[in-house]
XYZ file of C-alpha atoms in Angstrom:
652
model
C 62.514 16.894 -41.859
C 60.320 19.812 -44.314
C 62.753 21.530 -45.343
C 64.240 17.596 -47.065
C 60.627 16.953 -48.271
C 60.741 20.401 -50.074
C 64.155 19.796 -51.686
C 63.255 16.418 -52.165
C 60.094 18.058 -54.026
C 61.656 20.434 -55.975
C 64.428 18.251 -56.565
C 61.717 15.505 -58.797
C 60.248 18.573 -60.815
C 63.448 20.124 -61.431
C 62.326 23.250 -60.578
C 63.733 26.364 -58.583
C 63.801 26.009 -54.887
C 61.394 28.377 -52.348
C 64.463 30.647 -51.326
C 65.265 31.755 -54.983
C 61.044 31.894 -56.509
C 61.343 34.474 -52.617
C 64.439 36.169 -53.864
C 63.942 39.527 -55.447
C 66.503 38.304 -59.225
C 64.663 36.837 -61.639
C 65.138 32.946 -62.100
C 67.177 32.161 -64.662
C 65.396 30.291 -67.676
C 67.281 27.002 -67.046
C 65.126 26.242 -63.699
C 61.854 27.840 -64.199
C 58.631 25.770 -64.846
C 57.809 28.208 -67.723
C 61.132 27.141 -69.428
C 60.456 23.509 -68.885
C 56.514 23.434 -70.154
C 57.298 25.997 -73.254
C 60.128 22.900 -73.808
C 57.615 19.339 -73.745
C 55.287 21.674 -75.516
C 57.294 22.213 -78.822
C 59.159 18.598 -78.441
C 54.502 17.980 -79.190
C 53.868 20.602 -82.125
C 57.388 18.344 -83.206
C 55.900 15.019 -82.949
C 53.268 15.933 -84.310
C 54.122 17.688 -87.136
C 55.726 14.424 -88.192
C 52.591 13.394 -88.025
C 50.853 15.255 -89.883
C 54.015 15.033 -92.313
C 55.120 11.650 -92.018
C 51.052 9.946 -93.191
C 50.520 12.187 -96.941
C 54.790 10.667 -97.332
C 54.367 7.323 -96.143
C 50.798 8.250 -98.718
C 53.074 8.661 -102.170
C 55.403 6.091 -101.121
C 53.160 3.476 -101.595
C 51.847 5.151 -104.766
C 55.462 5.145 -106.804
C 56.508 1.514 -105.003
C 52.862 0.460 -106.722
C 53.807 1.850 -109.699
C 50.709 3.872 -110.170
C 51.891 7.344 -111.546
C 50.913 10.725 -109.900
C 49.756 12.172 -112.874
C 45.854 10.973 -112.130
C 44.999 13.891 -109.354
C 43.048 16.375 -112.548
C 41.141 19.285 -111.342
C 37.480 18.761 -110.952
C 35.697 20.865 -113.938
C 33.484 23.832 -112.208
C 30.315 24.312 -113.322
C 30.567 28.401 -112.686
C 26.224 28.414 -112.669
C 25.846 27.005 -109.384
C 29.591 28.360 -108.635
C 28.881 31.573 -108.690
C 24.942 31.695 -106.665
C 27.020 29.833 -103.791
C 29.114 32.879 -103.495
C 26.787 35.126 -103.452
C 24.882 34.222 -100.252
C 28.433 33.720 -98.735
C 29.109 37.304 -99.505
C 25.922 37.979 -98.501
C 26.813 35.892 -94.906
C 29.448 37.574 -94.422
C 27.881 40.749 -94.592
C 24.310 40.578 -92.498
C 27.285 38.734 -90.202
C 31.503 39.623 -90.013
C 30.270 42.286 -88.635
C 28.207 41.220 -85.658
C 32.313 38.472 -84.897
C 34.742 41.739 -86.463
C 33.746 44.127 -84.835
C 34.350 41.702 -80.997
C 38.326 40.918 -81.494
C 40.004 41.408 -78.804
C 42.144 45.052 -80.086
C 45.608 43.481 -78.107
C 49.146 43.808 -80.070
C 51.750 40.806 -79.146
C 54.761 41.275 -78.733
C 57.830 38.845 -78.488
C 60.361 38.850 -74.989
C 62.682 39.761 -77.960
C 60.796 42.623 -79.529
C 61.240 43.855 -76.178
C 63.703 46.373 -75.384
C 63.759 47.580 -71.523
C 65.321 45.437 -68.317
C 64.827 45.102 -65.732
C 68.188 46.595 -64.838
C 66.938 50.280 -66.681
C 64.532 50.139 -63.446
C 65.095 52.104 -61.211
C 64.554 54.392 -58.662
C 61.578 52.561 -56.915
C 63.506 49.342 -55.640
C 60.678 48.321 -52.939
C 58.211 47.599 -56.492
C 60.695 46.426 -58.376
C 61.407 43.538 -55.425
C 57.860 42.746 -55.630
C 57.596 43.219 -58.784
C 60.451 40.018 -58.913
C 59.522 37.794 -56.319
C 56.108 37.983 -58.683
C 57.445 37.761 -61.808
C 59.478 33.808 -60.099
C 56.197 33.308 -58.616
C 54.731 33.146 -62.100
C 57.927 31.570 -63.610
C 57.727 28.737 -61.231
C 53.949 28.412 -60.508
C 53.843 24.638 -60.706
C 56.286 24.339 -58.303
C 55.268 26.564 -56.103
C 52.006 24.959 -55.736
C 52.784 21.550 -55.645
C 55.885 22.382 -53.147
C 54.068 24.868 -50.631
C 49.614 24.278 -51.701
C 49.849 28.072 -52.156
C 48.528 28.807 -55.702
C 50.701 31.796 -57.670
C 49.469 35.990 -58.521
C 47.350 35.788 -61.040
C 46.559 39.729 -61.129
C 48.137 42.232 -59.954
C 47.469 46.506 -60.133
C 50.086 48.831 -60.941
C 48.258 52.333 -59.164
C 49.855 55.906 -59.170
C 51.208 59.007 -60.619
C 51.403 59.387 -64.733
C 55.453 59.106 -65.249
C 56.079 56.827 -62.066
C 57.067 54.266 -64.737
C 53.895 51.664 -64.702
C 53.818 50.710 -68.060
C 58.102 50.455 -68.023
C 58.331 48.231 -65.397
C 55.444 45.727 -67.587
C 57.372 45.745 -70.054
C 60.394 44.595 -68.358
C 58.996 42.143 -66.367
C 57.409 41.201 -70.543
C 61.096 41.159 -71.278
C 62.796 39.076 -68.699
C 59.390 36.484 -68.235
C 60.035 35.113 -71.838
C 56.835 34.568 -72.557
C 53.952 36.527 -74.688
C 52.875 39.830 -74.468
C 49.004 40.904 -74.743
C 49.019 44.979 -74.299
C 45.560 46.628 -75.236
C 44.857 49.810 -73.311
C 41.236 50.015 -72.002
C 39.792 51.835 -74.009
C 40.324 50.141 -76.963
C 38.133 47.725 -75.455
C 35.480 50.037 -76.010
C 33.316 49.923 -78.665
C 29.683 51.954 -79.850
C 28.591 48.476 -80.612
C 26.140 47.365 -77.772
C 27.776 44.258 -76.715
C 30.741 43.994 -78.309
C 33.030 44.940 -75.826
C 32.496 42.087 -73.940
C 33.225 40.065 -76.757
C 36.404 42.339 -76.917
C 36.692 41.243 -73.141
C 36.139 38.165 -73.577
C 38.227 37.413 -77.152
C 40.984 39.105 -75.212
C 41.593 36.438 -71.339
C 41.113 33.862 -74.789
C 44.020 34.922 -76.549
C 46.184 35.253 -73.190
C 45.048 31.229 -72.535
C 45.685 30.119 -76.157
C 49.246 31.910 -75.560
C 50.203 30.717 -72.342
C 49.140 26.636 -73.187
C 51.154 27.444 -76.399
C 53.956 29.248 -74.598
C 53.969 28.348 -70.875
C 52.187 31.526 -69.805
C 51.654 34.959 -70.659
C 50.983 38.033 -69.359
C 48.472 40.359 -70.970
C 48.464 44.149 -69.546
C 45.817 46.416 -69.630
C 46.560 50.269 -70.588
C 44.628 53.410 -68.566
C 42.253 50.728 -66.534
C 40.067 52.609 -64.807
C 38.688 53.206 -68.442
C 37.578 50.072 -68.414
C 36.903 48.675 -64.969
C 35.220 52.219 -64.177
C 33.130 51.215 -60.329
C 29.132 50.456 -61.112
C 26.620 52.484 -60.130
C 24.109 50.824 -57.208
C 27.432 48.749 -55.934
C 28.677 49.184 -52.269
C 31.988 51.291 -51.372
C 34.340 49.551 -49.400
C 33.025 49.273 -45.505
C 35.459 52.505 -44.027
C 38.250 52.157 -42.159
C 38.526 53.022 -38.360
C 41.407 55.486 -38.392
C 43.121 56.322 -35.132
C 45.839 58.331 -34.804
C 47.405 58.892 -38.425
C 50.516 61.383 -38.217
C 50.239 63.530 -41.406
C 47.124 62.134 -43.109
C 45.458 65.362 -44.559
C 42.322 64.084 -44.232
C 39.635 61.248 -44.712
C 37.865 61.632 -47.791
C 34.022 63.843 -47.373
C 31.407 60.572 -47.520
C 32.304 58.688 -45.378
C 32.154 61.125 -42.648
C 28.514 61.383 -42.744
C 28.708 56.939 -42.889
C 29.637 56.663 -39.395
C 30.166 52.898 -40.421
C 29.330 50.067 -43.037
C 29.254 51.390 -46.011
C 28.086 53.649 -48.755
C 26.184 53.404 -51.565
C 24.793 55.211 -54.656
C 21.958 55.008 -56.125
C 21.255 52.018 -59.134
C 21.133 54.419 -62.186
C 20.872 51.185 -64.843
C 23.724 49.467 -66.711
C 25.294 50.154 -69.952
C 27.657 48.371 -72.161
C 30.467 49.581 -70.137
C 28.972 48.576 -67.019
C 28.185 44.803 -68.545
C 32.169 44.549 -69.521
C 33.469 45.668 -65.172
C 30.842 41.736 -65.187
C 32.332 40.276 -68.314
C 36.514 41.260 -65.893
C 34.681 40.113 -63.075
C 34.219 36.429 -65.479
C 37.011 36.265 -66.664
C 39.186 37.321 -63.464
C 37.749 34.494 -62.483
C 37.685 31.937 -64.844
C 41.550 31.199 -65.607
C 41.227 27.508 -65.929
C 38.027 26.798 -68.613
C 39.117 24.200 -70.350
C 40.301 23.646 -74.115
C 39.182 22.920 -77.196
C 39.872 19.951 -77.420
C 39.636 19.158 -73.648
C 35.888 20.715 -74.205
C 34.804 18.387 -77.369
C 36.728 14.852 -74.914
C 33.593 16.032 -72.934
C 31.021 16.926 -74.397
C 31.670 12.802 -75.486
C 32.327 12.051 -72.008
C 28.935 13.105 -71.018
C 27.395 11.792 -74.143
C 29.196 7.363 -73.296
C 27.813 8.602 -69.433
C 24.142 8.402 -70.932
C 25.073 5.167 -71.338
C 26.153 3.839 -68.735
C 24.823 2.850 -65.011
C 26.714 4.861 -62.374
C 28.631 2.157 -61.071
C 30.744 3.150 -64.831
C 30.735 5.687 -65.441
C 34.125 8.310 -66.754
C 35.967 10.455 -65.957
C 36.384 13.853 -67.307
C 40.669 15.129 -67.750
C 40.482 17.684 -65.589
C 41.080 21.713 -66.412
C 44.902 22.575 -66.979
C 44.982 26.451 -65.340
C 47.261 28.035 -67.690
C 49.663 30.163 -66.683
C 48.398 33.628 -66.729
C 49.803 36.828 -65.002
C 47.236 39.584 -65.850
C 48.505 43.484 -65.087
C 46.653 47.121 -64.590
C 47.926 50.091 -64.586
C 46.095 52.973 -64.032
C 46.464 56.553 -61.919
C 43.491 56.539 -60.828
C 42.333 53.209 -58.588
C 39.746 54.640 -56.813
C 37.197 54.726 -59.031
C 37.773 51.043 -59.784
C 34.853 48.845 -58.947
C 35.129 47.294 -55.929
C 35.168 43.948 -57.186
C 37.910 43.980 -59.253
C 40.392 44.692 -56.292
C 39.046 41.490 -53.781
C 41.663 38.586 -54.145
C 41.925 36.413 -55.784
C 41.163 38.431 -59.304
C 43.971 41.869 -58.512
C 46.162 39.845 -55.580
C 48.632 42.531 -55.332
C 48.264 46.040 -55.789
C 51.270 47.640 -55.786
C 52.092 51.431 -55.577
C 54.536 53.955 -57.979
C 54.935 56.203 -55.671
C 57.564 59.677 -56.098
C 61.426 59.007 -55.844
C 63.046 59.553 -52.478
C 65.910 61.637 -52.747
C 68.157 58.631 -53.171
C 65.959 57.210 -55.906
C 66.088 60.109 -57.085
C 70.000 60.271 -56.934
C 69.672 56.861 -58.984
C 67.208 57.493 -61.348
C 70.516 60.571 -62.205
C 73.134 58.296 -63.384
C 71.109 56.309 -65.076
C 69.944 58.227 -67.419
C 73.221 60.030 -67.432
C 75.173 57.021 -68.290
C 73.300 57.438 -71.881
C 73.094 61.119 -72.267
C 76.259 63.336 -73.468
C 77.272 65.692 -70.376
C 80.375 67.233 -69.621
C 81.953 65.365 -66.814
C 81.512 68.022 -64.526
C 78.153 66.256 -63.926
C 80.336 63.647 -63.261
C 80.831 64.831 -59.504
C 79.082 62.951 -56.973
C 78.242 66.593 -55.504
C 76.687 67.940 -58.659
C 74.596 64.837 -59.039
C 73.342 64.716 -55.074
C 72.796 68.718 -55.645
C 70.445 67.797 -58.955
C 68.315 65.331 -56.783
C 68.030 67.257 -53.868
C 66.484 70.190 -56.622
C 64.253 67.533 -58.389
C 62.091 66.599 -56.176
C 58.665 65.378 -56.592
C 60.367 65.005 -60.365
C 58.548 61.083 -61.278
C 61.188 59.639 -63.617
C 60.025 60.268 -66.760
C 60.039 64.113 -65.592
C 63.847 63.358 -64.662
C 64.422 61.815 -67.962
C 62.785 64.493 -69.299
C 64.704 67.648 -67.895
C 68.017 66.085 -69.643
C 66.533 66.200 -72.778
C 65.714 69.900 -71.969
C 69.362 70.382 -71.097
C 70.200 68.624 -74.016
C 68.187 71.027 -77.044
C 69.053 73.941 -74.602
C 72.741 72.937 -75.802
C 72.598 71.682 -78.769
C 71.354 75.651 -79.224
C 74.499 76.590 -78.183
C 75.695 74.819 -80.814
C 77.670 72.115 -77.516
C 77.064 68.069 -78.098
C 76.827 67.630 -74.408
C 74.748 69.477 -71.537
C 76.364 71.506 -68.097
C 75.389 72.665 -65.444
C 74.258 75.593 -66.674
C 71.526 73.230 -69.472
C 70.009 71.971 -66.110
C 69.213 74.665 -64.632
C 68.038 76.952 -67.839
C 66.314 73.512 -69.131
C 64.558 73.039 -65.033
C 63.126 76.866 -64.755
C 61.930 76.525 -67.666
C 59.444 73.272 -67.306
C 58.440 74.349 -63.391
C 58.217 78.408 -64.021
C 58.426 78.396 -68.268
C 59.861 80.006 -70.497
C 60.649 84.211 -70.631
C 58.996 86.455 -72.250
C 60.173 89.880 -71.597
C 57.985 93.206 -71.709
C 58.263 96.336 -71.262
C 58.452 97.820 -67.513
C 58.723 101.484 -66.993
C 61.122 102.400 -64.545
C 59.023 102.252 -61.514
C 57.553 98.960 -62.927
C 60.935 97.430 -63.158
C 62.941 98.796 -59.887
C 59.102 97.945 -58.381
C 60.085 94.646 -58.955
C 62.978 93.458 -58.566
C 61.973 95.231 -55.342
C 59.579 92.926 -54.150
C 61.561 89.607 -54.744
C 64.028 91.355 -53.337
C 62.192 91.008 -49.825
C 61.205 87.849 -50.589
C 64.225 86.243 -51.733
C 65.971 88.320 -48.203
C 63.287 86.567 -46.072
C 63.881 83.458 -47.084
C 67.624 84.027 -46.123
C 66.703 85.437 -42.481
C 63.908 83.320 -41.008
C 64.216 79.485 -43.593
C 68.034 79.269 -43.638
C 67.499 75.565 -44.435
C 65.716 76.427 -47.722
C 67.586 76.078 -50.877
C 67.369 79.665 -53.260
C 66.973 78.454 -56.521
C 66.155 80.759 -58.789
C 65.032 85.023 -58.575
C 64.151 86.562 -61.282
C 62.278 90.358 -62.646
C 61.923 88.622 -66.231
C 57.485 87.777 -66.736
C 57.212 84.032 -66.305
C 53.899 83.242 -67.662
C 51.604 84.833 -65.600
C 54.492 86.390 -63.026
C 56.130 89.488 -63.092
C 58.770 88.554 -61.193
C 59.526 85.470 -58.424
C 61.035 83.968 -56.018
C 61.098 79.914 -56.302
C 62.830 77.903 -53.287
C 62.878 74.822 -52.408
C 63.547 72.234 -49.579
C 67.128 71.549 -49.181
C 65.888 67.945 -47.368
C 63.358 66.149 -48.639
C 60.323 66.773 -46.191
C 57.270 65.081 -45.464
C 55.580 66.706 -42.264
C 56.187 70.640 -41.237
C 56.783 71.992 -37.442
C 54.445 75.344 -36.917
C 58.022 77.326 -37.137
C 58.709 75.923 -40.559
C 54.395 76.784 -41.381
C 54.766 80.735 -40.094
C 58.457 80.651 -41.683
C 56.136 80.307 -45.258
C 53.707 82.464 -44.454
C 56.381 85.820 -43.517
C 58.530 85.008 -46.789
C 55.315 85.230 -48.431
C 54.498 88.047 -47.303
C 58.030 90.050 -47.247
C 57.075 91.556 -50.812
C 54.283 93.311 -49.390
C 56.229 94.609 -46.322
C 58.583 95.507 -48.993
C 57.266 97.671 -51.538
C 55.495 99.469 -47.672
C 59.050 99.843 -46.787
C 60.717 101.635 -49.767
C 57.704 102.895 -51.157
C 55.296 103.789 -48.825
C 52.952 101.988 -50.194
C 52.223 98.494 -51.930
C 51.079 96.683 -55.625
C 48.859 94.813 -57.119
C 51.433 92.155 -57.225
C 51.245 90.699 -53.869
C 47.808 88.966 -54.694
C 49.437 85.915 -55.330
C 51.020 86.501 -52.955
C 48.384 86.552 -49.814
C 46.377 84.137 -51.789
C 49.207 81.868 -50.601
C 49.615 82.639 -47.544
C 45.799 82.360 -46.839
C 46.220 79.151 -47.618
C 49.174 78.282 -45.366
C 47.750 80.173 -42.516
C 43.545 78.037 -42.813
C 45.502 75.281 -42.849
C 47.067 75.607 -40.237
C 43.889 77.196 -38.014
C 41.206 74.381 -39.131
C 43.528 70.516 -39.686
C 46.059 71.491 -37.818
C 45.735 72.324 -34.706
C 48.575 74.626 -34.257
C 46.801 78.484 -33.494
C 45.514 78.017 -30.283
C 42.135 75.519 -30.977
C 42.087 71.725 -31.589
C 39.176 71.455 -34.001
C 38.814 70.065 -37.521
C 37.353 71.620 -40.117
C 36.694 69.029 -42.073
C 34.106 67.302 -39.665
C 32.497 69.399 -41.066
C 29.058 68.407 -42.772
C 25.722 69.286 -43.492
C 26.367 72.836 -42.685
C 26.465 76.738 -43.759
C 29.686 76.150 -44.447
C 29.850 72.839 -45.476
C 32.506 74.342 -48.596
C 35.095 70.770 -49.031
C 38.020 73.181 -49.319
C 39.133 73.460 -45.960
C 40.367 77.390 -46.669
C 37.006 77.489 -47.510
C 35.385 75.816 -44.711
C 37.991 78.230 -42.336
C 37.356 81.221 -43.955
C 33.667 80.923 -43.884
C 33.452 80.805 -39.392
C 33.605 83.885 -38.028
C 36.075 82.390 -35.077
C 38.215 80.624 -38.152
C 38.577 83.444 -40.177
C 38.759 85.822 -37.458
C 41.894 83.545 -35.809
C 44.054 83.571 -39.795
C 42.919 87.022 -40.136
C 44.929 86.958 -36.228
C 47.659 84.346 -37.515
C 48.172 87.253 -41.253
C 48.830 89.991 -39.406
C 51.225 89.036 -36.482
C 53.529 87.610 -39.149
C 52.894 90.662 -40.953
C 53.979 92.767 -38.247
C 58.026 90.210 -37.013
C 58.306 89.466 -40.815
C 58.636 93.927 -41.584
C 60.335 94.470 -38.491
C 62.874 91.940 -39.727
C 62.581 93.294 -43.362
C 63.877 97.353 -41.897
C 66.074 95.671 -39.679
C 68.298 93.951 -42.602
C 67.592 96.726 -45.250
C 70.286 96.748 -46.529
C 70.269 93.630 -48.134
C 66.878 93.938 -49.594
C 68.476 97.102 -51.555
C 71.862 95.481 -52.726
C 69.816 91.877 -53.778
C 67.533 94.963 -55.324
C 70.177 96.615 -57.307
C 71.891 93.793 -58.898
C 67.749 92.099 -60.377
C 68.461 95.685 -62.243
C 71.625 95.031 -63.138
C 71.063 91.502 -64.202
C 67.857 90.431 -63.518
C 68.353 86.392 -63.421
C 69.735 85.095 -60.291
C 70.275 81.354 -59.797
C 71.436 79.269 -56.845
C 74.877 80.328 -54.894
C 74.148 84.071 -57.369
C 71.810 85.550 -54.843
C 73.890 83.405 -51.077
C 76.287 85.360 -52.403
C 75.641 88.394 -52.864
C 73.896 88.266 -49.132
C 76.461 87.704 -47.593
C 78.521 89.600 -49.339
C 76.295 92.587 -47.839
C 75.719 90.922 -45.063
C 79.338 90.856 -44.391
C 79.488 94.524 -45.016
C 76.648 96.322 -43.100
C 74.580 98.412 -43.173
C 75.013 101.832 -45.413
C 75.395 105.231 -43.515
C 73.469 107.091 -45.430
C 69.981 105.243 -45.626
C 68.372 106.032 -42.404
C 64.865 107.119 -42.965
C 63.847 104.128 -46.122
C 60.097 106.229 -46.723
C 61.749 109.226 -47.197
C 64.414 108.081 -49.529
C 61.640 106.311 -51.354
C 59.969 109.555 -51.579
C 63.159 110.761 -53.426
C 63.156 108.274 -55.558
C 59.494 108.082 -56.560
C 59.629 112.340 -57.401
C 62.870 111.410 -59.378
C 61.200 108.897 -61.369
C 58.359 110.632 -62.366
C 60.430 113.865 -63.296
C-alpha cells in the first residue's frame, strides 16, 4: 500500500521514481526535477519579456493610431557646467568605494555543461566512488521528488578527499556535465585577499552567485579545489573525539597525539583569528544558509512587516516562505585531516568520498580506457600484456597511468614511430620511477663490483621470494643509484607475513654478501640497503610483534626515546636495538650461505650485466633459469681466491 501511494505521489510530481533515484545510472533529463524547474523558469522569463516588450509596443501603436508623429522626442540640452562637477564627484566616489566593492567579487568561473568535454564514461577505475557520485547526482536532480515522497533532504555537500591525481577534479567535471546545470568553479587560494574582510565577502558572494544560478536554472553545482587552503582548522577549536579502536588489523598506528589523551577531545591553544579564520566562520554560515529568501522575497517581506505593524494580531499577513535553491557544493582536498571539524559535520558536507589508488582491476580498466584513445601497436591489445601492465603499475594513480602512456608515446616518436610498443612503456616506466640514465665512467673494478652487487640482489630475490616480480636490473647510474634492482609484488598486497618481511631483509643484504663472497671486501654501496633493512627490521620489532615481543613502540610517549618515527623509538631503546641487530645478523648469515651455494647464478647474472648493462623483466629470469639448469661451474671452488686473482689482474 505504501509503495502504491509513493508511486502515485511521484506520478503527480511528474518526476522519477525512487528506484531510479537510488540506481547506479544517471536518470534521464526528461524525468528529473531540475529539467522541469528549468522549463518552468524559461517560460516565466518569456512571459516577463513579452510584458516588458509589450508595454512600449502598445504605447507606440497608440501614438500611431492617434496620429501623433514620433519626432516630438528630443534629447535634452546638456549644461556642462553642471555635468562636469557631477562627473568629478561620481569618479571620486568610485575611487573611494570601488576598491572595497570589487575586492569582494566572487572569484568563480561559471561553466556551462556543454563546455565540459568530460563525461561519467571517462571516469573509470574508481567504481565504488563513481557509484556514490551517481547516487548523489540523482538525488540532486530529483530533489523535489525525493523530499516530497520520502521527507528526506538531498545531499548538499560532497567532500572529495584523496591523494593527488586520483580523479577528484576529473569526477567533479564529469558530474557537472551530466547534471546539465551551471558549474561554478573556484580554487581555494583565489578567495584569499590582502584586504581585510575581502575573503569573507568573496565567500559570501560565491554562495550568492550559487543561489542565483540555482533559481534561474533549477540547480547549480559549486566546486572549490584545494579546499584545505580555505577551510583549514581554526586555532582553539576542539577536535573530534578520539575513536575507541580495538583490533584494527593492518593499522600501522594511531595518530601520535591520541596516545596522550585517553578519551574526550583534543584542543589547541587559541592564538587569535586572522582573515582566513574568519573566512571559515563565513563558510560555516553560508553552508547552513542556502534557504535565504531572494531579493524580491526580501522586499515583499519588508512591506508585509510594515503592514503588520498596523494590523491587529488576528489579521496579520503571512510572508511567503523562502524557496530552498537546489545547490550542491563539492570540495576537493588531499589534506582532509587539516580541515576544520565544524565543516565536516552532516548538513554541511553530507558525504565524504575517499579517492583511493585504483586496485588491479581498476588499473586494468584505466589502461583499456587510455589505450583506446592513444596510438599503440597490436601487441598491446592482447589481454595478457594489459594484465601485466596493470600488475606492474601497482600504486599508480589514474593521472600517473595516463602520463605513463603519454611518455611512452614520446619515446616512440623519438624513435621515429607513431605508435607505442611494450618497450616504450617499459622505458617510460623506468624513467618515471627511477630516473633518466646518466652513464658515468666507472673504473673496471667499480663496474665489476657494482654488477656483482646488483646480481646478488636479483639472485636473492629469485631464490627467497619467488612471488616477487623482477622488473629492472641495471648498472647504469640513475639519480643517486649507481646500480639498482627494481622488484615488486606480482599481485596487489595489503599486508605481509613474517616470512615475506624476512625475505625483504635478505634481498636488501644480499648485495653486501655478494661483495664479500666474490671480492672478500665490502664497499660503501650497501649504505642504502642497510637503511632499508633496518627500517623493515625495526617495524618487525617495534610495530608488528614479529621478534618475540608483543610490545608496540607506537605506544611510547613523553619519554627519552619518544621519537615520532617508529624506527627512532626502537633504536633508542637498548633492548629494541639489540633485537634489530640480532634480526639483521641472522638474515645476513642465512642469505650469505644461500648465495655461496648458488654463486654460479650470481656470476651468470653479473656477466650478463657487464655485457648488456641493463636487463628488463624476463631477461633477468631467463639468465637465472639457464644458469640453474646448467649447474655450477667445476672450476670455481675457492671464491675468495678467485676474487683475489681478479683483483690482482685488475690492478695490473
